[in-house]
mmCIF file of C-alpha atoms in Angstrom:
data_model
loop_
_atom_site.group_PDB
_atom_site.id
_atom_site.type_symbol
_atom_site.label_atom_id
_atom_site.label_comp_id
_atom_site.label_asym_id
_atom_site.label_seq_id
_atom_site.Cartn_x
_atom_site.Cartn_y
_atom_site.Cartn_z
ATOM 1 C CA UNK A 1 -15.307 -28.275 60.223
ATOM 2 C CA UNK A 2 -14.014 -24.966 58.825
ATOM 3 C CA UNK A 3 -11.109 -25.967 57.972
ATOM 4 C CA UNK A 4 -11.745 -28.261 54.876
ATOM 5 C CA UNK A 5 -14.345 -25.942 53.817
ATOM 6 C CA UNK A 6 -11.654 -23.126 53.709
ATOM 7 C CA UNK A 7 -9.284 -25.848 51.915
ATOM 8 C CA UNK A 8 -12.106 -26.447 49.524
ATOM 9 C CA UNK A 9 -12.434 -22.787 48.568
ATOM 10 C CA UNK A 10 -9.070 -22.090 48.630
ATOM 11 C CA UNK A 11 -8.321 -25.163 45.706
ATOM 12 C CA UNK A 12 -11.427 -23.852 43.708
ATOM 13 C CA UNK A 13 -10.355 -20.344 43.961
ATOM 14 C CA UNK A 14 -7.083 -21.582 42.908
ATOM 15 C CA UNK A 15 -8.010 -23.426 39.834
ATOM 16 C CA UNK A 16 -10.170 -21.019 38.481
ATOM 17 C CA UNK A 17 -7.327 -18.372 38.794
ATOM 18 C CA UNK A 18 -5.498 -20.568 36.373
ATOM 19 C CA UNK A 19 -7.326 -19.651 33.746
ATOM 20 C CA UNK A 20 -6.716 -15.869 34.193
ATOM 21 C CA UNK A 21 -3.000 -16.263 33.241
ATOM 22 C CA UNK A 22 -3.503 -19.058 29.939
ATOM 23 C CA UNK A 23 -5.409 -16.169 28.917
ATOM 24 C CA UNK A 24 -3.489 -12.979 29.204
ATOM 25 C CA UNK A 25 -0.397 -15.460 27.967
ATOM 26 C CA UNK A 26 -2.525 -16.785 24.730
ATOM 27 C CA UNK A 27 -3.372 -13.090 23.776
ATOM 28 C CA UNK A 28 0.438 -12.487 24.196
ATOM 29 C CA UNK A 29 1.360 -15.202 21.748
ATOM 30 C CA UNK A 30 -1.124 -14.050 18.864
ATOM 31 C CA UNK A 31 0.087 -10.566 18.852
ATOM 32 C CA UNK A 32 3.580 -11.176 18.793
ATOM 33 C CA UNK A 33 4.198 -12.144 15.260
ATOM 34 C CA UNK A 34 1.888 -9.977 13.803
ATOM 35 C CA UNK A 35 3.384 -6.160 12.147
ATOM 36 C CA UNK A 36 0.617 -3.821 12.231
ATOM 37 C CA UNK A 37 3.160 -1.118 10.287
ATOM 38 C CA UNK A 38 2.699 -3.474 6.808
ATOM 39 C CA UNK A 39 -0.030 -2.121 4.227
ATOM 40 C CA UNK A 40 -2.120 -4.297 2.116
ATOM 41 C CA UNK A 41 -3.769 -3.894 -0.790
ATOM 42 C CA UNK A 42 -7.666 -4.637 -0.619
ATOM 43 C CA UNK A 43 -7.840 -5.121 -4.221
ATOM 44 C CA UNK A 44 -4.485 -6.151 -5.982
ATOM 45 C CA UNK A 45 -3.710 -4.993 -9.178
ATOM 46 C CA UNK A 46 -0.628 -4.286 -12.264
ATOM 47 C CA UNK A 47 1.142 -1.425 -11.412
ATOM 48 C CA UNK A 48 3.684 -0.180 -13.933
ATOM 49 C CA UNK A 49 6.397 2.318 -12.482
ATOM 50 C CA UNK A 50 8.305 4.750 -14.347
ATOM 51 C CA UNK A 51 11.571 6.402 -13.030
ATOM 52 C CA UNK A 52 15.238 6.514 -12.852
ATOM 53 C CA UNK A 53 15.833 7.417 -9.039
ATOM 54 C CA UNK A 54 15.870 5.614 -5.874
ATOM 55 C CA UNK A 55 12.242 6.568 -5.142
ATOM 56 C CA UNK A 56 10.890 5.293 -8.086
ATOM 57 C CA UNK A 57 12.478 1.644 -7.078
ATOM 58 C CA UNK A 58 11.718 2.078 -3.329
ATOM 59 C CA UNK A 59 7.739 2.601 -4.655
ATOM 60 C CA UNK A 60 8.113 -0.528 -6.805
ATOM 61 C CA UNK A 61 9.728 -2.607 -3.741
ATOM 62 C CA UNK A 62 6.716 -0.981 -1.460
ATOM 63 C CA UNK A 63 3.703 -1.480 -3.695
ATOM 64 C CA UNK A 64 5.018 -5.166 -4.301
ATOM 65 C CA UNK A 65 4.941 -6.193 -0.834
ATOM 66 C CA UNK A 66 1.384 -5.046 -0.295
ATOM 67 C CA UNK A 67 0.181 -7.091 -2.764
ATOM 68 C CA UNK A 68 0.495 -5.555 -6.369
ATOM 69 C CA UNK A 69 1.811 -7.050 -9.217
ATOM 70 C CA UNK A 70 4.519 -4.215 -10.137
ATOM 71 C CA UNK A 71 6.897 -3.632 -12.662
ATOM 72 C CA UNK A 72 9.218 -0.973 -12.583
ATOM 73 C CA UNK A 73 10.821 0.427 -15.638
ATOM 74 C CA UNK A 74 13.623 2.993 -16.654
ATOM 75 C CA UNK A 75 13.645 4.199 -20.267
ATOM 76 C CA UNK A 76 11.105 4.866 -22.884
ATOM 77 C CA UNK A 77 11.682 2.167 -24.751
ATOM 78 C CA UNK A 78 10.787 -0.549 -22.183
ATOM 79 C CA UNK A 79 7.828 1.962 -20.817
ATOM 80 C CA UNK A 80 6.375 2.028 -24.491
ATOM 81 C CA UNK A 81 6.811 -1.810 -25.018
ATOM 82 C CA UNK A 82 5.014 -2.189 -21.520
ATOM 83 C CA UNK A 83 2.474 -0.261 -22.046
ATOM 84 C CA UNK A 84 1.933 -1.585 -25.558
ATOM 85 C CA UNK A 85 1.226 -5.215 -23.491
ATOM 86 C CA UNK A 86 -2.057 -3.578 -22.323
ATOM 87 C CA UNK A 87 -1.240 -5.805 -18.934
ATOM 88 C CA UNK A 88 -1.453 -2.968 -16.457
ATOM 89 C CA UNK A 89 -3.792 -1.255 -14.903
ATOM 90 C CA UNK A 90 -2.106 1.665 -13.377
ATOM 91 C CA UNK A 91 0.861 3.705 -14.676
ATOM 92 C CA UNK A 92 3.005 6.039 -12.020
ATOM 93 C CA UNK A 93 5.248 8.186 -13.112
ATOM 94 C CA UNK A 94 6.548 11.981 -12.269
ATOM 95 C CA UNK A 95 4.115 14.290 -13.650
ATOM 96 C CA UNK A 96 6.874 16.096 -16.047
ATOM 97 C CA UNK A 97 6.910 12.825 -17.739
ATOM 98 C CA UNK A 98 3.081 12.872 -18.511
ATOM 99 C CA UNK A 99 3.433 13.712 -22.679
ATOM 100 C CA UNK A 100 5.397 10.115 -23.091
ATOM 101 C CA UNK A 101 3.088 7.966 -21.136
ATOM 102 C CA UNK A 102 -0.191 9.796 -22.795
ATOM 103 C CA UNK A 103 1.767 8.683 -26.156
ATOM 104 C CA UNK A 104 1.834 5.238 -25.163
ATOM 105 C CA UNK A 105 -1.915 5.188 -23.557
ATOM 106 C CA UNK A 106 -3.865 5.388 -26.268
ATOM 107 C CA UNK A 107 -6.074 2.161 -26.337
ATOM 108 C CA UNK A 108 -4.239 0.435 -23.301
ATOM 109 C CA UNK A 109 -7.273 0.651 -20.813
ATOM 110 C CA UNK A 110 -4.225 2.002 -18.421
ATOM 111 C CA UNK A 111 -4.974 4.906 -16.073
ATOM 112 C CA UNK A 112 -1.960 7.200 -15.481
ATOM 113 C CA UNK A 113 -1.941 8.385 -11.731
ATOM 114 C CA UNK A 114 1.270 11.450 -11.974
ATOM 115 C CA UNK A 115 3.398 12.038 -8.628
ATOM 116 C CA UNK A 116 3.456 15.759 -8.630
ATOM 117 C CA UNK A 117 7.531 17.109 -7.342
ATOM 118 C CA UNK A 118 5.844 20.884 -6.294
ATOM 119 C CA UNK A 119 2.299 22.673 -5.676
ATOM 120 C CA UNK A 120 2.661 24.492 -8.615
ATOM 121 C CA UNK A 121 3.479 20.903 -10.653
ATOM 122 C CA UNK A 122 0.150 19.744 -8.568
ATOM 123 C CA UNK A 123 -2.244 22.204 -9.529
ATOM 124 C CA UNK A 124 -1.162 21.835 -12.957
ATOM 125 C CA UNK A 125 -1.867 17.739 -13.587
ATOM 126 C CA UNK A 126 -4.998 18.627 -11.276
ATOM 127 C CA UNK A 127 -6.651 20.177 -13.941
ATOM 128 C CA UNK A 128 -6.241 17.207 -16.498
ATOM 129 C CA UNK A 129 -5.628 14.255 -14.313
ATOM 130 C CA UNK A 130 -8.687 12.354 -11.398
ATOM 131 C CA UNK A 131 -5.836 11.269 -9.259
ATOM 132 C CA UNK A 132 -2.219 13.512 -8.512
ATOM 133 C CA UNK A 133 -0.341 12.706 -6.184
ATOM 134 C CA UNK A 134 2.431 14.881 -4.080
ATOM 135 C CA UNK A 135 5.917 13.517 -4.244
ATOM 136 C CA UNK A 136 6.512 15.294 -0.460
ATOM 137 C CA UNK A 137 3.609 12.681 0.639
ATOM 138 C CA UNK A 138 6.037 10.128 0.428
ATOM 139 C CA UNK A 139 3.799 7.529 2.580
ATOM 140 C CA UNK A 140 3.002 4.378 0.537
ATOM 141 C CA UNK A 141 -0.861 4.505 1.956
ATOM 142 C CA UNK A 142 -0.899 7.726 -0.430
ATOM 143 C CA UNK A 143 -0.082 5.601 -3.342
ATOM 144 C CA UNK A 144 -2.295 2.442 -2.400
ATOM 145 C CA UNK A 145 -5.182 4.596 -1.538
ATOM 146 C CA UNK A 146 -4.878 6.192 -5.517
ATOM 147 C CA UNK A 147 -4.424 2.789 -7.039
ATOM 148 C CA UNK A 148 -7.054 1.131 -4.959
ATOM 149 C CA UNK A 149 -9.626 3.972 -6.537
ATOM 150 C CA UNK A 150 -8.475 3.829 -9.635
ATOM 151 C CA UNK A 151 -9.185 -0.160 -9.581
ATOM 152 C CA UNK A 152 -12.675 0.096 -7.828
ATOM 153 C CA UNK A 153 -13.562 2.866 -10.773
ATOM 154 C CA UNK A 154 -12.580 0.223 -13.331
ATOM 155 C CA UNK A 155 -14.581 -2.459 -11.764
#
């Protein structure tokens, strides 16, 4: 008599361990394709870049894949004929640059957000400018953090 209730337990106990490994083996599936090192934008937006160098192209490459429209530009003339579009919310640009984009924001509705290269360079554009950012904080959460407040000001 105790011997097919011990079988009986032993197949229930059996079964319902089953379930403990679908589990554990379901949460490993869901996780494995996901990249938790990839930055999104909350609230997308038109970013204009302005630079020559490597940086300024890596930003432009960086803000695109979280989920702003970007455009990256290299010499006045394009930055003036962007600008002149009125399409973009945000302008970046190095803050020694900030006399030819303030030329070419008059009436754009465009909010220019300068990347600081030194302290001294950061304290200055502090005292004219909401948003400065430091070009030795190269993270891009810097960047989308500035943009996003700039956006959420706007709205």
């Amino acid at each position: 008599m105790k011997l097919p209730i011990t079988a009986i337990i032993a197949l229930a106990s059996l079964f319902l361990s089953l379930e403990v490994f679908a589990c554990g083996d379901s949460l490993y599936r869901v996780g494995k394709g996901v990249s938790y090192r990839v930055y999104t934008a909350p609230l997308p937006g038109n970013v204009l870049v302005y630079g020559q160098s490597e940086s300024a192209k890596q930003l432009a490459e960086a803000l695109a894949q979280s989920g702003h429209g970007v455009h990256l530009v290299e010499n006045e003339t394009d930055l003036a004929q962007e600008m002149s579009s009125g399409g973009y919310d945000v302008v970046i640009a190095t803050y020694s640059d900030h006399a030819l984009v303030e030329a070419n924001q008059e009436g754009s509705g465009t909010e220019f957000i300068p990347v600081a290269v030194s302290k001294e360079e950061e304290n200055a554009a502090k005292r004219t400018y909401d948003r400065v950012l430091l070009a030795d904080q190269a993270e891009i959460k810097h960047y989308l953090k500035a943009i996003h407040k700039s956006l959420k000001a706007k709205a």
